[in-house]
């Protein structure tokens, strides 16, 4: 049997204890004492997660079974006493995090990211490695199979067996799903694609034909946008469905997604539901990352130790541009018509215009400080920070409009993306800070120096009224028509006062404030996040609808008595209603605007 430099074996005997058993064999360890480490974070998600907290019973032995000393040298690293032969490390990983970022194991399925399971062998991170997924009594009895795009060496019909990776960073970029998931298979541009669905779903009620058709269109639109050579020879969407989760994480040729089972399309649905459209956007988003971030990437993201945060100003590009395209791709793939797309775009834009924090933080800073700000948002986030996803997508839109307008449609953001794919993605050249800005000006021929200075490092709003004008699209802001108003078109003529706060109905029929907007009614009255409103003008307010009905009868400047609990203390304040703020975006296409317009033509 050939001896691989580093070999991992993963087994599970009793899923009900949520433990993956891992064995790591290091063929030629450091003779001065081998160090190993477990990642503190997972690429694509910028938060120190300290995966080592789930690592249990770490032991080391020599090839002939002699126990070796192993002791921690930091919260995520260990040192093993010097040993002249191969070293074998045994440990278990507690897997009870049902998210796309960690590992999860129970009687129904197993899922893991390599960052949760595989110790990095210091000094040998570049070494070729092998992973053996071992079938157990449990997996055999329950007919479990494996879904991963980790390249296989020799596997059985269910996918158990030996896999390989070029190096450590490769190894951690192929999550593994195991269980009795459903599989949909399709081809996009001749490339085999699969979607596995884990979780309880009445699969016979799912409109599989529609799902496959829509996914095929999206994938083919993206493949043709970047054009050949394609970055993949297979692709896997690993979907977990639950009651109400949402999220995704991009990988080299797969993505792990989590969504609500109601977001899937069902045979009885007359049209695509909002949840389904959001799911398609999520798929389009992660697929777009195949190019933008997995291959075209900041230099700072190449080969990270995963033991320290990495910093870049460029997430506005990697997440913002990707967010801009995920919605637009549904239009370009023929899933949304132009008016629906414009409305979706207005809703996306509203997510920025609703946040006064956009005047306090630039997107460049938001990107650089994502570890402590964006990924650790508190109740004051709307007033304090800007999202590099949403503001980044507005910068993408502004760039696209400017380049298209100033080159008379000869060039667009697509041109820049294709250039980046050819020059940086295909050559695995990392992008230095500031390099993308220079490339945008150079490739488009439009001097964007000042635009970037203002958009990336400033906090002023972008002048969309002016940018949309050449395209016969009118940009405007209006006040919210009701509490649930997300922006875009509305049929309501009314703009009643609101409290300037996000509210939740509690189980005991009161309203709790989750976020309070600065300088609006609730904040001016001294209400804070966590406060529980009991009564307004001495009447109990049980629901959001009841609050809305009440507020509709009052005008700006009117005063209302408010009783509320802060923790367990009953308090009283006077609400003085502030005028509704115009923070919802509405985009209106001129009736003469044709589909062949300069803007985002369908090929
Ligand atoms: Zn993303």
Coordinates of C-alpha atoms and ligand atoms in Angstrom, one line a residue:
X1 CA 0.0 0.0 0.0
X2 CA 1.3 3.4 -0.9
X3 CA 2.2 5.8 1.8
X4 CA 0.6 9.2 1.6
X5 CA 2.3 12.0 3.4
X6 CA -0.8 12.8 5.4
X7 CA -3.8 10.6 5.8
X8 CA -7.1 11.3 7.6
X9 CA -9.6 8.6 8.4
X10 CA -13.1 9.6 9.4
X11 CA -15.6 7.2 11.0
X12 CA -18.8 7.3 13.0
X13 CA -19.9 4.5 15.1
X14 CA -22.8 6.0 17.1
X15 CA -24.4 9.1 15.4
X16 CA -26.6 9.7 18.5
X17 CA -23.5 10.9 20.4
X18 CA -22.7 13.4 17.6
X19 CA -19.0 12.4 17.4
X20 CA -16.9 12.0 14.3
X21 CA -13.8 9.9 15.1
X22 CA -10.8 11.1 13.2
X23 CA -7.3 9.6 12.8
X24 CA -4.5 11.6 11.3
X25 CA -1.4 9.8 10.2
X26 CA 1.7 11.9 9.5
X27 CA 4.3 9.8 7.6
X28 CA 7.3 12.0 8.1
X29 CA 6.8 14.2 11.2
X30 CA 9.0 17.1 12.2
X31 CA 11.9 15.4 14.1
X32 CA 12.1 18.3 16.5
X33 CA 8.5 17.8 17.5
X34 CA 5.4 18.0 15.3
X35 CA 2.9 20.8 15.6
X36 CA -0.7 20.5 14.5
X37 CA -3.5 23.0 14.5
X38 CA -7.2 23.3 14.0
X39 CA -8.6 26.2 12.1
X40 CA -10.2 29.1 14.1
X41 CA -12.3 30.2 11.2
X42 CA -13.7 29.0 7.9
X43 CA -13.0 30.8 4.6
X44 CA -16.0 32.8 3.4
X45 CA -17.2 33.5 7.0
X46 CA -15.2 36.1 8.8
X47 CA -15.6 35.3 12.4
X48 CA -13.2 33.5 14.9
X49 CA -15.1 30.4 15.7
X50 CA -12.4 28.4 17.5
X51 CA -13.5 25.0 16.1
X52 CA -11.0 23.4 18.5
X53 CA -13.6 23.8 21.3
X54 CA -15.3 20.8 19.8
X55 CA -12.2 18.6 19.7
X56 CA -12.2 15.8 22.3
X57 CA -9.8 13.2 23.6
X58 CA -6.7 14.1 21.5
X59 CA -4.0 11.5 21.7
X60 CA -0.9 10.7 19.7
X61 CA 1.0 7.5 19.2
X62 CA 3.9 6.2 17.2
X63 CA 3.6 3.8 14.3
X64 CA 4.3 0.9 16.6
X65 CA 1.7 2.0 19.1
X66 CA 3.8 3.8 21.7
X67 CA 1.9 6.7 23.3
X68 CA 3.4 10.1 22.6
X69 CA 3.1 13.3 24.6
X70 CA 0.8 15.9 23.0
X71 CA 0.2 19.2 24.7
X72 CA -1.5 22.5 23.7
X73 CA 0.8 25.4 22.7
X74 CA -2.1 27.8 22.0
X75 CA -5.9 27.5 21.9
X76 CA -5.8 25.9 18.5
X77 CA -2.3 24.3 18.3
X78 CA -0.6 21.3 19.8
X79 CA 2.9 19.9 19.9
X80 CA 3.8 16.2 19.8
X81 CA 7.0 15.0 21.4
X82 CA 9.7 14.1 18.8
X83 CA 9.3 10.8 17.1
X84 CA 11.4 9.2 14.4
X85 CA 8.6 7.1 12.8
X86 CA 5.1 8.0 11.5
X87 CA 2.8 9.6 14.0
X88 CA -0.8 8.8 14.4
X89 CA -3.2 11.2 16.1
X90 CA -6.6 10.1 17.3
X91 CA -9.4 12.5 18.3
X92 CA -13.1 13.0 18.2
X93 CA -15.1 16.0 17.0
X94 CA -18.4 16.9 18.6
X95 CA -20.7 17.8 15.7
X96 CA -23.8 19.6 16.8
X97 CA -23.9 22.7 14.7
X98 CA -26.5 22.5 11.9
X99 CA -25.1 25.4 9.9
X100 CA -23.1 25.6 6.6
X101 CA -20.0 26.6 8.6
X102 CA -19.5 23.7 11.0
X103 CA -20.2 20.0 11.5
X104 CA -23.4 18.1 12.4
X105 CA -24.1 14.5 13.0
X106 CA -27.1 12.6 14.2
X107 CA -29.2 9.6 13.3
X108 CA -30.6 11.4 10.2
X109 CA -27.4 12.6 8.5
X110 CA -23.8 13.8 8.9
X111 CA -22.2 16.9 7.5
X112 CA -18.8 18.4 8.0
X113 CA -16.5 21.0 6.7
X114 CA -12.8 20.1 6.7
X115 CA -12.1 23.1 9.0
X116 CA -14.0 21.4 11.8
X117 CA -12.4 17.9 11.3
X118 CA -8.9 18.0 9.9
X119 CA -5.9 19.1 11.9
X120 CA -3.4 21.1 9.8
X121 CA 0.1 19.5 9.9
X122 CA 2.4 22.5 10.4
X123 CA 5.3 22.6 8.0
X124 CA 3.4 20.2 5.6
X125 CA 0.3 22.2 4.7
X126 CA 1.4 22.0 1.0
X127 CA 1.6 18.2 1.1
X128 CA -0.8 16.0 -0.8
X129 CA -3.2 14.3 1.5
X130 CA -5.8 11.6 1.6
X131 CA -9.1 11.2 3.3
X132 CA -10.7 7.9 4.0
X133 CA -14.4 8.0 4.8
X134 CA -15.1 4.7 6.6
X135 CA -18.4 3.0 6.4
X136 CA -19.7 1.7 9.8
X137 CA -22.3 -0.8 10.9
X138 CA -24.6 2.2 11.2
X139 CA -24.0 3.6 7.7
X140 CA -24.5 0.1 6.2
X141 CA -27.7 -0.6 8.1
X142 CA -29.2 2.7 7.2
X143 CA -28.0 2.8 3.6
X144 CA -26.1 6.0 4.0
X145 CA -24.3 7.4 1.0
X146 CA -21.8 10.3 0.5
X147 CA -22.2 13.5 -1.4
X148 CA -19.0 15.5 -1.9
X149 CA -16.9 16.8 -4.7
X150 CA -13.7 15.9 -3.0
X151 CA -11.8 14.0 -5.7
X152 CA -12.1 10.3 -5.1
X153 CA -9.4 7.6 -5.5
X154 CA -11.3 4.4 -4.8
X155 CA -14.8 4.5 -3.3
X156 CA -17.7 2.0 -3.1
X157 CA -21.1 2.4 -4.7
X158 CA -22.2 4.6 -1.8
X159 CA -19.2 6.8 -1.9
X160 CA -17.4 5.5 1.2
X161 CA -13.7 5.0 0.6
X162 CA -10.6 7.0 -0.3
X163 CA -10.5 10.6 -1.4
X164 CA -7.6 13.0 -2.0
X165 CA -6.6 16.6 -1.9
X166 CA -3.7 18.6 -3.3
X167 CA -2.9 20.3 -0.1
X168 CA -4.5 21.4 3.2
X169 CA -6.4 24.4 1.7
X170 CA -7.8 22.2 -1.0
X171 CA -8.8 19.6 1.6
X172 CA -11.0 22.0 3.6
X173 CA -12.9 23.3 0.5
X174 CA -15.0 20.2 -0.1
X175 CA -17.7 19.7 2.6
X176 CA -19.1 16.2 3.0
X177 CA -22.7 15.3 3.3
X178 CA -23.7 11.8 4.3
X179 CA -27.1 10.2 4.8
X180 CA -30.1 9.4 2.8
X181 CA -30.6 12.7 1.0
X182 CA -32.6 13.3 -2.2
X183 CA -30.6 14.0 -5.3
X184 CA -31.5 16.0 -8.4
X185 CA -29.1 15.8 -11.3
X186 CA -28.9 18.1 -14.4
X187 CA -26.4 19.4 -16.9
X188 CA -25.5 23.0 -17.5
X189 CA -23.4 23.7 -20.5
X190 CA -22.6 20.0 -20.6
X191 CA -21.2 20.0 -17.1
X192 CA -22.8 17.6 -14.6
X193 CA -24.5 19.3 -11.7
X194 CA -26.2 17.8 -8.7
X195 CA -28.4 19.1 -5.9
X196 CA -28.7 17.0 -2.7
X197 CA -31.5 17.8 -0.3
X198 CA -31.2 16.8 3.3
X199 CA -34.0 17.2 5.8
X200 CA -37.7 16.3 5.8
X201 CA -39.2 17.2 2.5
X202 CA -42.2 15.7 0.7
X203 CA -40.1 15.3 -2.4
X204 CA -43.0 14.1 -4.5
X205 CA -44.7 17.4 -4.0
X206 CA -41.6 19.4 -5.0
X207 CA -41.7 20.8 -8.5
X208 CA -38.4 19.2 -9.4
X209 CA -38.8 20.0 -13.1
X210 CA -39.1 23.7 -12.4
X211 CA -36.2 23.7 -10.0
X212 CA -33.9 21.9 -12.4
X213 CA -35.0 24.2 -15.3
X214 CA -34.4 27.4 -13.3
X215 CA -31.1 26.2 -11.9
X216 CA -29.9 25.1 -15.3
X217 CA -30.8 28.6 -16.7
X218 CA -29.0 30.3 -13.9
X219 CA -25.8 28.2 -14.1
X220 CA -25.7 28.5 -17.9
X221 CA -26.1 32.3 -17.7
X222 CA -23.2 32.5 -15.3
X223 CA -21.0 30.1 -17.3
X224 CA -21.6 32.1 -20.5
X225 CA -21.1 35.5 -18.7
X226 CA -17.5 34.5 -17.8
X227 CA -17.1 32.3 -20.9
X228 CA -14.8 29.4 -21.4
X229 CA -12.6 27.9 -20.0
X230 CA -15.1 26.9 -17.3
X231 CA -13.7 26.6 -13.8
X232 CA -15.4 23.3 -13.0
X233 CA -16.0 19.9 -14.4
X234 CA -18.8 19.1 -11.9
X235 CA -20.8 21.1 -9.3
X236 CA -22.8 20.2 -6.2
X237 CA -25.4 22.2 -4.3
X238 CA -25.6 20.6 -0.8
X239 CA -28.9 21.8 0.5
X240 CA -30.2 21.3 4.1
X241 CA -33.8 22.3 4.7
X242 CA -35.2 23.2 8.0
X243 CA -38.2 25.2 9.3
X244 CA -36.7 28.6 8.8
X245 CA -32.9 28.8 8.4
X246 CA -31.1 30.7 5.6
X247 CA -27.5 30.8 4.5
X248 CA -24.9 29.6 2.2
X249 CA -21.1 29.1 1.9
X250 CA -19.2 28.9 -1.3
X251 CA -16.6 26.3 -2.1
X252 CA -14.3 25.3 -5.0
X253 CA -16.9 23.4 -6.9
X254 CA -19.8 23.1 -4.5
X255 CA -21.8 25.1 -2.1
X256 CA -23.4 24.3 1.3
X257 CA -26.9 25.9 1.6
X258 CA -29.5 26.0 4.3
X259 CA -33.0 27.2 3.7
X260 CA -36.6 26.8 4.7
X261 CA -38.5 23.8 3.2
X262 CA -41.1 26.4 2.2
X263 CA -38.5 28.0 -0.1
X264 CA -38.5 25.0 -2.4
X265 CA -40.9 25.2 -5.4
X266 CA -44.0 23.0 -5.0
X267 CA -46.2 21.5 -7.7
X268 CA -49.2 23.4 -6.4
X269 CA -47.5 26.8 -6.5
X270 CA -49.1 28.8 -9.3
X271 CA -46.0 31.0 -9.7
X272 CA -42.6 31.3 -8.2
X273 CA -43.0 32.3 -4.5
X274 CA -40.9 35.0 -2.9
X275 CA -39.2 32.3 -0.8
X276 CA -38.3 30.4 -3.9
X277 CA -37.0 33.4 -5.7
X278 CA -34.8 34.1 -2.6
X279 CA -33.6 30.5 -2.8
X280 CA -32.7 30.9 -6.5
X281 CA -30.8 34.1 -5.7
X282 CA -28.9 32.2 -3.0
X283 CA -28.0 29.5 -5.5
X284 CA -27.0 32.1 -8.1
X285 CA -24.9 34.0 -5.5
X286 CA -22.9 31.0 -4.3
X287 CA -22.4 29.8 -7.9
X288 CA -21.1 33.2 -8.9
X289 CA -18.5 32.8 -6.1
X290 CA -17.0 30.0 -8.2
X291 CA -15.3 32.9 -10.0
X292 CA -15.6 35.9 -7.8
X293 CA -13.7 35.0 -4.5
X294 CA -12.9 31.3 -5.0
X295 CA -10.7 32.0 -8.0
X296 CA -10.6 35.7 -8.5
X297 CA -9.5 36.6 -5.0
X298 CA -7.7 39.1 -2.8
X299 CA -4.1 38.3 -2.3
X300 CA -4.8 38.4 1.5
X301 CA -7.1 35.4 1.1
X302 CA -4.6 33.1 -0.5
X303 CA -3.3 30.3 1.7
X304 CA -4.4 31.8 5.1
X305 CA -3.2 30.0 8.3
X306 CA -6.8 30.2 9.5
X307 CA -5.3 30.9 13.0
X308 CA -5.5 34.7 12.6
X309 CA -8.0 36.9 10.9
X310 CA -7.0 38.2 7.4
X311 CA -7.9 41.7 6.4
X312 CA -8.8 43.3 3.1
X313 CA -10.7 46.3 1.9
X314 CA -12.0 44.4 -1.0
X315 CA -15.1 42.6 0.3
X316 CA -17.3 45.3 -1.3
X317 CA -16.2 43.7 -4.6
X318 CA -16.3 40.1 -3.6
X319 CA -19.6 40.1 -1.8
X320 CA -21.1 43.4 -3.2
X321 CA -20.6 42.6 -6.9
X322 CA -21.8 39.0 -6.2
X323 CA -24.9 40.3 -4.5
X324 CA -25.6 42.7 -7.4
X325 CA -25.4 39.9 -9.9
X326 CA -27.4 37.3 -7.9
X327 CA -30.5 39.3 -8.4
X328 CA -29.7 40.4 -11.9
X329 CA -28.9 36.9 -13.0
X330 CA -32.5 35.9 -12.4
X331 CA -33.5 38.6 -14.9
X332 CA -30.9 37.7 -17.4
X333 CA -31.8 34.0 -17.1
X334 CA -35.4 34.9 -18.0
X335 CA -36.8 34.0 -14.5
X336 CA -37.8 37.6 -13.6
X337 CA -39.1 40.1 -16.1
X338 CA -37.7 43.6 -16.3
X339 CA -40.3 45.3 -14.0
X340 CA -40.0 42.6 -11.4
X341 CA -36.2 42.9 -11.5
X342 CA -36.4 46.7 -11.1
X343 CA -38.6 46.2 -8.2
X344 CA -36.3 43.6 -6.6
X345 CA -33.4 46.1 -7.2
X346 CA -35.4 48.8 -5.4
X347 CA -35.9 46.5 -2.4
X348 CA -32.2 45.7 -2.4
X349 CA -31.3 49.4 -2.6
X350 CA -33.8 50.1 0.3
X351 CA -31.7 47.9 2.6
X352 CA -29.0 50.5 2.3
X353 CA -31.1 53.6 2.4
X354 CA -32.9 52.5 5.6
X355 CA -29.6 52.4 7.5
X356 CA -28.3 55.7 9.0
X357 CA -25.1 53.7 9.7
X358 CA -24.1 54.3 6.1
X359 CA -23.1 57.8 7.0
X360 CA -20.8 56.5 9.8
X361 CA -18.8 53.8 8.1
X362 CA -17.3 53.4 4.6
X363 CA -17.5 50.1 2.8
X364 CA -13.7 49.8 2.8
X365 CA -13.7 50.0 6.6
X366 CA -16.7 47.7 6.8
X367 CA -14.7 45.1 4.8
X368 CA -11.5 45.5 6.8
X369 CA -13.3 45.3 10.2
X370 CA -15.8 42.6 9.2
X371 CA -14.5 40.4 12.0
X372 CA -15.6 42.6 14.8
X373 CA -18.3 44.7 13.2
X374 CA -20.3 43.1 10.4
X375 CA -19.9 39.6 11.8
X376 CA -20.7 40.7 15.3
X377 CA -23.6 43.0 14.8
X378 CA -25.4 44.3 17.9
X379 CA -28.7 46.1 18.3
X380 CA -27.0 49.4 17.3
X381 CA -25.8 48.1 13.9
X382 CA -28.4 50.1 11.8
X383 CA -27.0 53.3 13.3
X384 CA -23.4 52.4 13.3
X385 CA -22.2 50.3 10.3
X386 CA -22.8 49.7 6.6
X387 CA -23.0 46.3 5.0
X388 CA -20.4 45.7 2.3
X389 CA -22.9 43.3 0.7
X390 CA -25.7 45.8 0.2
X391 CA -23.7 49.0 -0.2
X392 CA -21.2 47.0 -2.3
X393 CA -24.1 45.9 -4.6
X394 CA -25.0 49.6 -5.0
X395 CA -21.4 50.4 -5.9
X396 CA -21.6 47.6 -8.5
X397 CA -24.8 49.0 -9.9
X398 CA -23.3 52.5 -10.0
X399 CA -20.2 51.2 -11.8
X400 CA -22.3 49.2 -14.3
X401 CA -24.5 52.3 -15.0
X402 CA -21.5 54.6 -15.4
X403 CA -19.4 52.2 -17.6
X404 CA -22.4 51.4 -19.8
X405 CA -23.4 55.1 -20.1
X406 CA -20.0 56.4 -20.8
X407 CA -19.0 53.7 -23.3
X408 CA -22.4 53.8 -25.0
X409 CA -23.1 50.2 -24.1
X410 CA -19.8 48.9 -25.5
X411 CA -18.6 47.9 -22.1
X412 CA -20.1 47.0 -18.8
X413 CA -19.3 45.4 -15.5
X414 CA -19.3 42.0 -17.4
X415 CA -16.3 43.3 -19.3
X416 CA -14.4 43.8 -16.0
X417 CA -15.4 40.4 -14.6
X418 CA -14.2 38.6 -17.8
X419 CA -10.9 40.5 -17.6
X420 CA -10.4 39.5 -14.0
X421 CA -11.3 35.9 -14.7
X422 CA -8.8 35.7 -17.6
X423 CA -6.0 37.6 -16.0
X424 CA -6.3 36.8 -12.3
X425 CA -8.7 33.9 -11.8
X426 CA -7.2 31.5 -14.4
X427 CA -3.7 32.3 -13.3
X428 CA -4.5 32.2 -9.6
X429 CA -3.0 35.7 -9.1
X430 CA -4.2 37.3 -6.0
X431 CA -5.4 40.9 -6.1
X432 CA -3.5 43.5 -4.2
X433 CA -5.4 46.2 -2.3
X434 CA -6.6 48.9 -4.7
X435 CA -5.8 46.8 -7.8
X436 CA -9.5 46.2 -8.7
X437 CA -10.1 50.0 -8.8
X438 CA -7.3 50.5 -11.2
X439 CA -8.4 47.7 -13.4
X440 CA -12.0 49.1 -13.6
X441 CA -10.7 52.4 -14.9
X442 CA -8.1 50.7 -17.2
X443 CA -10.4 48.1 -18.8
X444 CA -13.5 50.4 -19.1
X445 CA -11.5 53.4 -20.3
X446 CA -13.6 55.5 -17.9
X447 CA -11.6 57.4 -15.2
X448 CA -13.2 56.1 -12.0
X449 CA -10.6 57.4 -9.6
X450 CA -12.8 59.9 -8.0
X451 CA -15.8 57.6 -8.0
X452 CA -14.0 55.0 -6.0
X453 CA -12.5 57.6 -3.6
X454 CA -16.1 58.7 -2.7
X455 CA -17.9 55.4 -3.0
X456 CA -15.4 53.2 -1.1
X457 CA -13.8 55.6 1.4
X458 CA -16.6 58.2 1.7
X459 CA -20.0 57.9 3.3
X460 CA -22.2 60.1 1.1
X461 CA -25.0 58.6 -0.9
X462 CA -24.4 57.8 -4.5
X463 CA -26.3 60.0 -6.9
X464 CA -28.5 57.4 -8.5
X465 CA -31.0 59.9 -9.8
X466 CA -28.3 61.1 -12.2
X467 CA -26.9 57.7 -12.9
X468 CA -30.3 56.2 -13.9
X469 CA -31.4 59.2 -16.0
X470 CA -29.6 58.1 -19.3
X471 CA -31.4 54.8 -19.0
X472 CA -34.9 56.2 -18.7
X473 CA -35.3 54.9 -15.2
X474 CA -36.4 57.2 -12.4
X475 CA -34.9 56.8 -9.0
X476 CA -36.9 58.2 -6.0
X477 CA -37.2 57.8 -2.3
X478 CA -40.6 57.6 -0.5
X479 CA -41.7 57.0 3.2
X480 CA -42.7 53.5 4.3
X481 CA -46.4 52.7 3.6
X482 CA -46.5 50.3 6.6
X483 CA -44.2 48.4 9.0
X484 CA -43.6 45.5 6.6
X485 CA -42.8 47.8 3.6
X486 CA -39.4 46.7 2.1
X487 CA -39.4 49.3 -0.6
X488 CA -40.2 49.2 -4.3
X489 CA -43.6 49.6 -5.7
X490 CA -46.5 50.2 -3.4
X491 CA -50.2 50.7 -3.9
X492 CA -50.7 52.6 -0.7
X493 CA -51.1 56.3 -0.8
X494 CA -50.6 56.7 2.9
X495 CA -47.4 57.1 4.8
X496 CA -48.4 56.8 8.5
X497 CA -46.0 57.7 11.3
X498 CA -44.0 54.8 12.7
X499 CA -41.9 54.5 15.8
X500 CA -38.5 54.3 14.0
X501 CA -37.8 50.8 15.4
X502 CA -37.9 47.2 14.5
X503 CA -40.4 45.4 16.7
X504 CA -41.3 41.8 17.4
X505 CA -44.5 40.4 18.8
X506 CA -43.8 38.4 22.0
X507 CA -45.5 35.3 23.1
X508 CA -47.3 37.2 25.8
X509 CA -48.9 39.6 23.4
X510 CA -46.6 42.6 23.8
X511 CA -44.1 44.2 21.4
X512 CA -40.4 44.1 22.0
X513 CA -38.0 46.6 20.3
X514 CA -35.1 44.8 18.6
X515 CA -33.4 47.8 16.9
X516 CA -34.0 51.5 17.4
X517 CA -33.3 54.1 14.7
X518 CA -31.4 57.2 15.9
X519 CA -33.3 60.5 15.9
X520 CA -36.7 58.9 15.4
X521 CA -39.7 58.6 17.7
X522 CA -38.7 55.7 19.8
X523 CA -35.1 56.8 20.3
X524 CA -36.1 60.4 21.1
X525 CA -38.5 59.0 23.7
X526 CA -35.7 57.1 25.4
X527 CA -36.9 53.6 24.3
X528 CA -34.1 51.1 23.7
X529 CA -33.6 47.7 22.2
X530 CA -35.0 45.0 24.5
X531 CA -37.7 47.3 25.9
X532 CA -41.2 45.7 25.9
X533 CA -44.0 48.0 25.1
X534 CA -47.1 47.3 27.2
X535 CA -49.5 50.0 26.4
X536 CA -49.9 53.2 24.4
X537 CA -52.4 55.8 25.7
X538 CA -53.3 53.3 28.4
X539 CA -54.4 50.5 26.0
X540 CA -52.5 47.3 25.6
X541 CA -50.8 46.9 22.2
X542 CA -50.9 43.2 21.4
X543 CA -49.8 43.1 17.8
X544 CA -47.9 45.0 15.1
X545 CA -51.2 45.4 13.3
X546 CA -52.8 47.0 16.3
X547 CA -49.8 49.4 16.7
X548 CA -50.1 50.3 13.0
X549 CA -53.9 50.9 13.2
X550 CA -53.4 53.2 16.2
X551 CA -50.5 55.2 14.7
X552 CA -52.5 55.7 11.5
X553 CA -54.9 58.0 13.4
X554 CA -52.1 60.4 14.4
X555 CA -50.0 63.1 12.8
X556 CA -46.3 64.1 13.2
X557 CA -46.0 66.1 16.4
X558 CA -48.8 64.3 18.2
X559 CA -47.9 62.9 21.6
X560 CA -48.8 59.5 23.0
X561 CA -48.3 58.0 26.5
X562 CA -46.2 54.8 26.4
X563 CA -45.8 52.3 29.2
X564 CA -43.0 49.8 28.8
X565 CA -40.8 47.3 30.7
X566 CA -37.1 47.7 30.7
X567 CA -35.9 44.4 32.1
X568 CA -38.4 44.0 35.0
X569 CA -38.9 47.7 35.6
X570 CA -42.1 49.4 34.6
X571 CA -41.4 52.7 32.9
X572 CA -43.4 55.5 31.2
X573 CA -42.5 57.9 28.4
X574 CA -44.0 60.3 26.0
X575 CA -43.8 59.5 22.3
X576 CA -43.7 62.5 20.1
X577 CA -44.3 61.3 16.6
X578 CA -41.6 62.3 14.1
X579 CA -42.4 62.7 10.4
X580 CA -41.9 59.5 8.4
X581 CA -38.5 59.4 6.8
X582 CA -38.2 58.9 3.0
X583 CA -36.0 55.8 3.0
X584 CA -37.7 53.4 0.7
X585 CA -36.4 53.3 -2.9
X586 CA -38.7 53.2 -5.9
X587 CA -37.5 52.7 -9.4
X588 CA -39.8 53.5 -12.3
X589 CA -39.1 52.7 -15.9
X590 CA -40.3 55.2 -18.4
X591 CA -43.2 53.7 -20.4
X592 CA -41.2 54.1 -23.6
X593 CA -38.3 52.0 -22.2
X594 CA -37.8 49.0 -24.4
X595 CA -36.3 45.7 -23.5
X596 CA -33.5 46.4 -26.0
X597 CA -32.5 49.3 -23.8
X598 CA -28.9 49.8 -23.1
X599 CA -29.4 48.6 -19.6
X600 CA -28.9 44.9 -19.1
X601 CA -29.9 43.6 -22.5
X602 CA -31.0 40.0 -22.7
X603 CA -28.7 38.3 -25.1
Ligands
LIG1 ZN1 -21.3 35.7 -0.8

